[in-house]
Amino acid sequence: MSAKIRLYVEHPLGAGQSVPLDRDQAHYLFGVMRQAVGGQVSLFNGRDGEWRADIVEAGKRQGLLQCQDQTKPLMLPPDLWLVFAPIKKARTDFIVEKAAEMGAARILPVQTAFTNSDRIRRDRLQAHAVEAAEQCGGTYVPEVAELQKLSRVLDHWPQDRQLMFCDEAEVGAALALTTGGGTGAPWAIVIGPEGGFSESERKRLHALPQSHVVSLGPRILRADTAVVAALTLWQQCHGDWR
Ligand code: SAH
């Protein structure tokens, strides 16, 4: 059984492995969660699955854990990217958290013609992805990439990666998420900002051979809602929910 408290660490995990804690982790475990020597936590590092570990040293600013046994193997999400245009801070945080919970492998914030923000705090967003993985029982943390221009991302679009283009201009059309690329094929979901896509972006996205233009129903959704809806549809059709 996994222990109640789950902690993401960078350190390698394996039977008997000692894992030192940094200041923040020690503060969280011993200060906030009131754990002490003899207690148990679950650890994962995105590579070695989940391990049950004993607390062997507990200090204010440091601590030491020792791995006992593996409680879960590494479970990778499907090879799905979420490409989205950052919106207001709290809503962007929400998007990253939901993408990590719902099983995206990589999160790519992009600047589009109508993107409201030209800066993101990548480290903060990455911390949100870690927290989401800790609380949802995941053994993998999706990487949050640096903010890039959508046009640049499309310039280098991998030939074999299918693209689910959620186009608000399709509002009200029937859902058209078809099979493409075969089982296990790499995919990406593309969601625009509050202002939607510009005509030239729309043209470019429609013209990509990897593109599957999709409607998300009869109503225009806010970008954060659209992300959750698109991830649900994709997971149900192509992902690991089937
Ligand atoms: N301001 C725009 C809407 C943007 S909604 C307008 O009024 O037209 C933000 C993003 O969510 C869109 O760019 C799109 O990617 C996605 N989205 C929202 N509702 C959608 C729908 N019904 N169909 C497809 N995509 C949708």
GROMACS .gro file of C-alpha atoms and ligand atoms in nm:
model
  268
    1MET     CA    1   0.000   0.000   0.000
    2SER     CA    2   0.112   0.354  -0.069
    3ALA     CA    3   0.160   0.585   0.229
    4LYS     CA    4  -0.083   0.877   0.260
    5ILE     CA    5   0.172   1.151   0.203
    6ARG     CA    6   0.324   1.153  -0.146
    7LEU     CA    7   0.636   1.348  -0.222
    8TYR     CA    8   0.809   1.417  -0.552
    9VAL     CA    9   1.190   1.407  -0.523
   10GLU     CA   10   1.468   1.436  -0.781
   11HIS     CA   11   1.680   1.167  -0.617
   12PRO     CA   12   1.705   0.811  -0.762
   13LEU     CA   13   1.479   0.559  -0.585
   14GLY     CA   14   1.546   0.191  -0.518
   15ALA     CA   15   1.548  -0.066  -0.236
   16GLY     CA   16   1.753   0.062   0.060
   17GLN     CA   17   1.827   0.393  -0.113
   18SER     CA   18   1.878   0.692   0.119
   19VAL     CA   19   1.700   1.007   0.008
   20PRO     CA   20   1.802   1.341   0.163
   21LEU     CA   21   1.534   1.608   0.191
   22ASP     CA   22   1.586   1.972   0.110
   23ARG     CA   23   1.473   2.257   0.332
   24ASP     CA   24   1.128   2.297   0.175
   25GLN     CA   25   1.056   1.925   0.182
   26ALA     CA   26   1.167   1.898   0.546
   27HIS     CA   27   0.951   2.196   0.638
   28TYR     CA   28   0.651   2.043   0.461
   29LEU     CA   29   0.691   1.693   0.607
   30PHE     CA   30   0.789   1.776   0.964
   31GLY     CA   31   0.655   2.129   1.010
   32VAL     CA   32   0.330   2.126   0.813
   33MET     CA   33   0.240   1.755   0.808
   34ARG     CA   34   0.379   1.686   1.159
   35GLN     CA   35   0.559   1.370   1.054
   36ALA     CA   36   0.840   1.228   1.269
   37VAL     CA   37   1.106   0.954   1.267
   38GLY     CA   38   0.937   0.618   1.216
   39GLY     CA   39   0.665   0.762   0.988
   40GLN     CA   40   0.625   0.660   0.626
   41VAL     CA   41   0.582   0.851   0.303
   42SER     CA   42   0.549   0.760  -0.063
   43LEU     CA   43   0.813   0.891  -0.300
   44PHE     CA   44   0.826   0.920  -0.677
   45ASN     CA   45   1.071   1.092  -0.910
   46GLY     CA   46   0.909   1.052  -1.250
   47ARG     CA   47   1.146   0.766  -1.343
   48ASP     CA   48   1.151   0.486  -1.084
   49GLY     CA   49   0.782   0.440  -0.996
   50GLU     CA   50   0.654   0.490  -0.643
   51TRP     CA   51   0.840   0.377  -0.330
   52ARG     CA   52   0.741   0.352   0.033
   53ALA     CA   53   1.006   0.518   0.248
   54ASP     CA   54   1.073   0.541   0.623
   55ILE     CA   55   1.162   0.866   0.790
   56VAL     CA   56   1.501   0.805   0.954
   57GLU     CA   57   1.602   1.163   1.037
   58ALA     CA   58   1.373   1.460   1.090
   59GLY     CA   59   1.515   1.809   1.141
   60LYS     CA   60   1.385   2.161   1.094
   61ARG     CA   61   1.585   2.221   0.778
   62GLN     CA   62   1.676   1.874   0.663
   63GLY     CA   63   1.577   1.513   0.684
   64LEU     CA   64   1.659   1.167   0.559
   65LEU     CA   65   1.432   0.899   0.418
   66GLN     CA   66   1.507   0.539   0.335
   67CYS     CA   67   1.329   0.355   0.054
   68GLN     CA   68   1.171   0.022   0.148
   69ASP     CA   69   0.972  -0.133  -0.135
   70GLN     CA   70   0.818  -0.027  -0.463
   71THR     CA   71   0.443   0.036  -0.433
   72LYS     CA   72   0.376   0.128  -0.799
   73PRO     CA   73   0.562   0.084  -1.123
   74LEU     CA   74   0.633   0.389  -1.339
   75MET     CA   75   0.313   0.471  -1.529
   76LEU     CA   76   0.376   0.702  -1.822
   77PRO     CA   77   0.086   0.904  -1.963
   78PRO     CA   78   0.008   0.879  -2.336
   79ASP     CA   79   0.239   1.083  -2.561
   80LEU     CA   80   0.011   1.387  -2.555
   81TRP     CA   81   0.120   1.753  -2.556
   82LEU     CA   82  -0.104   2.031  -2.438
   83VAL     CA   83  -0.034   2.347  -2.638
   84PHE     CA   84  -0.219   2.645  -2.489
   85ALA     CA   85  -0.203   3.023  -2.472
   86PRO     CA   86  -0.155   3.147  -2.114
   87ILE     CA   87  -0.441   3.353  -1.972
   88LYS     CA   88  -0.479   3.517  -1.630
   89LYS     CA   89  -0.251   3.379  -1.361
   90ALA     CA   90  -0.499   3.175  -1.158
   91ARG     CA   91  -0.656   3.028  -1.472
   92THR     CA   92  -0.317   2.937  -1.617
   93ASP     CA   93  -0.229   2.763  -1.287
   94PHE     CA   94  -0.557   2.574  -1.315
   95ILE     CA   95  -0.478   2.465  -1.672
   96VAL     CA   96  -0.138   2.323  -1.574
   97GLU     CA   97  -0.281   2.146  -1.270
   98LYS     CA   98  -0.564   1.988  -1.472
   99ALA     CA   99  -0.334   1.885  -1.756
  100ALA     CA  100  -0.108   1.702  -1.508
  101GLU     CA  101  -0.405   1.529  -1.343
  102MET     CA  102  -0.570   1.431  -1.668
  103GLY     CA  103  -0.258   1.278  -1.817
  104ALA     CA  104  -0.071   1.510  -2.050
  105ALA     CA  105   0.294   1.421  -2.107
  106ARG     CA  106   0.418   1.773  -2.186
  107ILE     CA  107   0.274   2.121  -2.143
  108LEU     CA  108   0.369   2.392  -2.393
  109PRO     CA  109   0.258   2.749  -2.324
  110VAL     CA  110   0.253   2.948  -2.649
  111GLN     CA  111   0.222   3.312  -2.747
  112THR     CA  112  -0.045   3.367  -3.009
  113ALA     CA  113  -0.164   3.684  -3.186
  114PHE     CA  114  -0.424   3.749  -2.915
  115THR     CA  115  -0.235   3.612  -2.612
  116ASN     CA  116  -0.292   3.831  -2.309
  117SER     CA  117   0.042   3.764  -2.140
  118ASP     CA  118   0.394   3.773  -2.275
  119ARG     CA  119   0.563   3.625  -1.967
  120ILE     CA  120   0.509   3.317  -1.756
  121ARG     CA  121   0.672   3.193  -1.437
  122ARG     CA  122   0.783   2.857  -1.570
  123ASP     CA  123   0.917   2.738  -1.233
  124ARG     CA  124   0.586   2.820  -1.061
  125LEU     CA  125   0.387   2.637  -1.326
  126GLN     CA  126   0.623   2.339  -1.300
  127ALA     CA  127   0.566   2.337  -0.921
  128HIS     CA  128   0.191   2.322  -0.986
  129ALA     CA  129   0.242   2.018  -1.211
  130VAL     CA  130   0.447   1.850  -0.934
  131GLU     CA  131   0.178   1.921  -0.673
  132ALA     CA  132  -0.093   1.786  -0.900
  133ALA     CA  133   0.105   1.465  -0.959
  134GLU     CA  134   0.160   1.428  -0.582
  135GLN     CA  135  -0.207   1.454  -0.505
  136CYS     CA  136  -0.349   1.245  -0.792
  137GLY     CA  137  -0.131   0.939  -0.738
  138GLY     CA  138   0.068   0.987  -1.058
  139THR     CA  139   0.422   0.859  -1.089
  140TYR     CA  140   0.513   1.101  -1.369
  141VAL     CA  141   0.534   1.481  -1.384
  142PRO     CA  142   0.474   1.650  -1.719
  143GLU     CA  143   0.742   1.901  -1.818
  144VAL     CA  144   0.625   2.261  -1.853
  145ALA     CA  145   0.819   2.415  -2.142
  146GLU     CA  146   0.928   2.779  -2.170
  147LEU     CA  147   0.686   3.018  -2.340
  148GLN     CA  148   0.737   3.007  -2.718
  149LYS     CA  149   0.569   3.165  -3.018
  150LEU     CA  150   0.296   2.945  -3.165
  151SER     CA  151   0.435   3.015  -3.513
  152ARG     CA  152   0.775   2.877  -3.406
  153VAL     CA  153   0.620   2.566  -3.256
  154LEU     CA  154   0.432   2.508  -3.583
  155ASP     CA  155   0.751   2.571  -3.788
  156HIS     CA  156   0.905   2.271  -3.613
  157TRP     CA  157   0.594   2.058  -3.583
  158PRO     CA  158   0.698   1.688  -3.577
  159GLN     CA  159   0.576   1.506  -3.883
  160ASP     CA  160   0.427   1.215  -3.691
  161ARG     CA  161   0.245   1.418  -3.424
  162GLN     CA  162  -0.131   1.448  -3.479
  163LEU     CA  163  -0.286   1.777  -3.375
  164MET     CA  164  -0.633   1.822  -3.225
  165PHE     CA  165  -0.705   2.181  -3.317
  166CYS     CA  166  -0.989   2.316  -3.103
  167ASP     CA  167  -1.123   2.592  -3.321
  168GLU     CA  168  -1.392   2.816  -3.175
  169ALA     CA  169  -1.505   2.893  -3.531
  170GLU     CA  170  -1.639   2.536  -3.534
  171VAL     CA  171  -1.873   2.609  -3.241
  172GLY     CA  172  -2.193   2.409  -3.288
  173ALA     CA  173  -2.046   2.165  -3.540
  174ALA     CA  174  -2.052   1.794  -3.463
  175LEU     CA  175  -1.751   1.656  -3.281
  176ALA     CA  176  -1.504   1.528  -3.535
  177LEU     CA  177  -1.229   1.363  -3.336
  178THR     CA  178  -1.142   1.075  -3.558
  179THR     CA  179  -0.884   0.810  -3.530
  180GLY     CA  180  -0.556   0.923  -3.672
  181GLY     CA  181  -0.202   0.805  -3.648
  182GLY     CA  182  -0.297   0.464  -3.503
  183THR     CA  183  -0.271   0.339  -3.144
  184GLY     CA  184  -0.004   0.503  -2.933
  185ALA     CA  185   0.062   0.772  -3.193
  186PRO     CA  186   0.192   1.106  -3.062
  187TRP     CA  187  -0.074   1.377  -3.039
  188ALA     CA  188  -0.118   1.735  -2.924
  189ILE     CA  189  -0.420   1.940  -2.821
  190VAL     CA  190  -0.414   2.307  -2.925
  191ILE     CA  191  -0.627   2.561  -2.735
  192GLY     CA  192  -0.637   2.935  -2.798
  193PRO     CA  193  -0.651   3.233  -2.560
  194GLU     CA  194  -0.960   3.426  -2.449
  195GLY     CA  195  -0.941   3.629  -2.769
  196GLY     CA  196  -0.940   3.314  -2.983
  197PHE     CA  197  -0.716   3.254  -3.286
  198SER     CA  198  -0.640   3.514  -3.554
  199GLU     CA  199  -0.746   3.440  -3.910
  200SER     CA  200  -0.388   3.373  -4.021
  201GLU     CA  201  -0.328   3.136  -3.728
  202ARG     CA  202  -0.650   2.956  -3.810
  203LYS     CA  203  -0.547   2.924  -4.176
  204ARG     CA  204  -0.208   2.788  -4.079
  205LEU     CA  205  -0.351   2.535  -3.833
  206HIS     CA  206  -0.612   2.419  -4.086
  207ALA     CA  207  -0.343   2.371  -4.350
  208LEU     CA  208  -0.122   2.140  -4.142
  209PRO     CA  209  -0.161   1.782  -4.267
  210GLN     CA  210  -0.148   1.655  -3.906
  211SER     CA  211  -0.442   1.876  -3.807
  212HIS     CA  212  -0.782   1.744  -3.691
  213VAL     CA  213  -1.018   2.038  -3.654
  214VAL     CA  214  -1.251   1.983  -3.363
  215SER     CA  215  -1.559   2.152  -3.219
  216LEU     CA  216  -1.614   2.147  -2.843
  217GLY     CA  217  -1.991   2.174  -2.865
  218PRO     CA  218  -2.256   2.438  -2.917
  219ARG     CA  219  -2.118   2.693  -2.667
  220ILE     CA  220  -1.795   2.892  -2.661
  221LEU     CA  221  -1.596   2.769  -2.362
  222ARG     CA  222  -1.343   2.968  -2.165
  223ALA     CA  223  -0.991   2.852  -2.241
  224ASP     CA  224  -0.952   2.673  -1.905
  225THR     CA  225  -1.281   2.488  -1.954
  226ALA     CA  226  -1.185   2.408  -2.313
  227VAL     CA  227  -0.859   2.247  -2.193
  228VAL     CA  228  -1.041   2.011  -1.955
  229ALA     CA  229  -1.309   1.929  -2.214
  230ALA     CA  230  -1.053   1.860  -2.488
  231LEU     CA  231  -0.837   1.642  -2.261
  232THR     CA  232  -1.146   1.441  -2.162
  233LEU     CA  233  -1.250   1.385  -2.523
  234TRP     CA  234  -0.902   1.295  -2.633
  235GLN     CA  235  -0.840   1.058  -2.342
  236GLN     CA  236  -1.168   0.884  -2.409
  237CYS     CA  237  -1.096   0.844  -2.779
  238HIS     CA  238  -0.718   0.784  -2.793
  239GLY     CA  239  -0.576   0.784  -2.443
  240ASP     CA  240  -0.540   0.571  -2.132
  241TRP     CA  241  -0.903   0.603  -2.012
  242ARG     CA  242  -1.033   0.346  -2.256
  243SAH     N1  243  -1.301   3.487  -2.798
  243SAH     C1  244  -1.326   3.373  -2.881
  243SAH     C2  245  -1.333   3.245  -2.798
  243SAH     C3  246  -1.207   3.193  -2.741
  243SAH     S1  247  -1.237   3.059  -2.637
  243SAH     C4  248  -1.458   3.390  -2.953
  243SAH     O1  249  -1.546   3.451  -2.897
  243SAH     O2  250  -1.472   3.335  -3.062
  243SAH     C5  251  -1.075   3.002  -2.603
  243SAH     C6  252  -1.031   2.879  -2.677
  243SAH     O3  253  -1.105   2.767  -2.633
  243SAH     C7  254  -1.049   2.882  -2.827
  243SAH     O4  255  -0.944   2.946  -2.894
  243SAH     C8  256  -1.058   2.733  -2.861
  243SAH     O5  257  -0.931   2.675  -2.871
  243SAH     C9  258  -1.130   2.677  -2.742
  243SAH     N2  259  -1.277   2.668  -2.758
  243SAH    C10  260  -1.372   2.724  -2.680
  243SAH     N3  261  -1.496   2.688  -2.719
  243SAH    C11  262  -1.481   2.606  -2.825
  243SAH    C12  263  -1.572   2.534  -2.910
  243SAH     N4  264  -1.703   2.539  -2.892
  243SAH     N5  265  -1.520   2.457  -3.008
  243SAH    C13  266  -1.386   2.449  -3.027
  243SAH     N6  267  -1.295   2.516  -2.952
  243SAH    C14  268  -1.341   2.593  -2.852
   0.00000   0.00000   0.00000
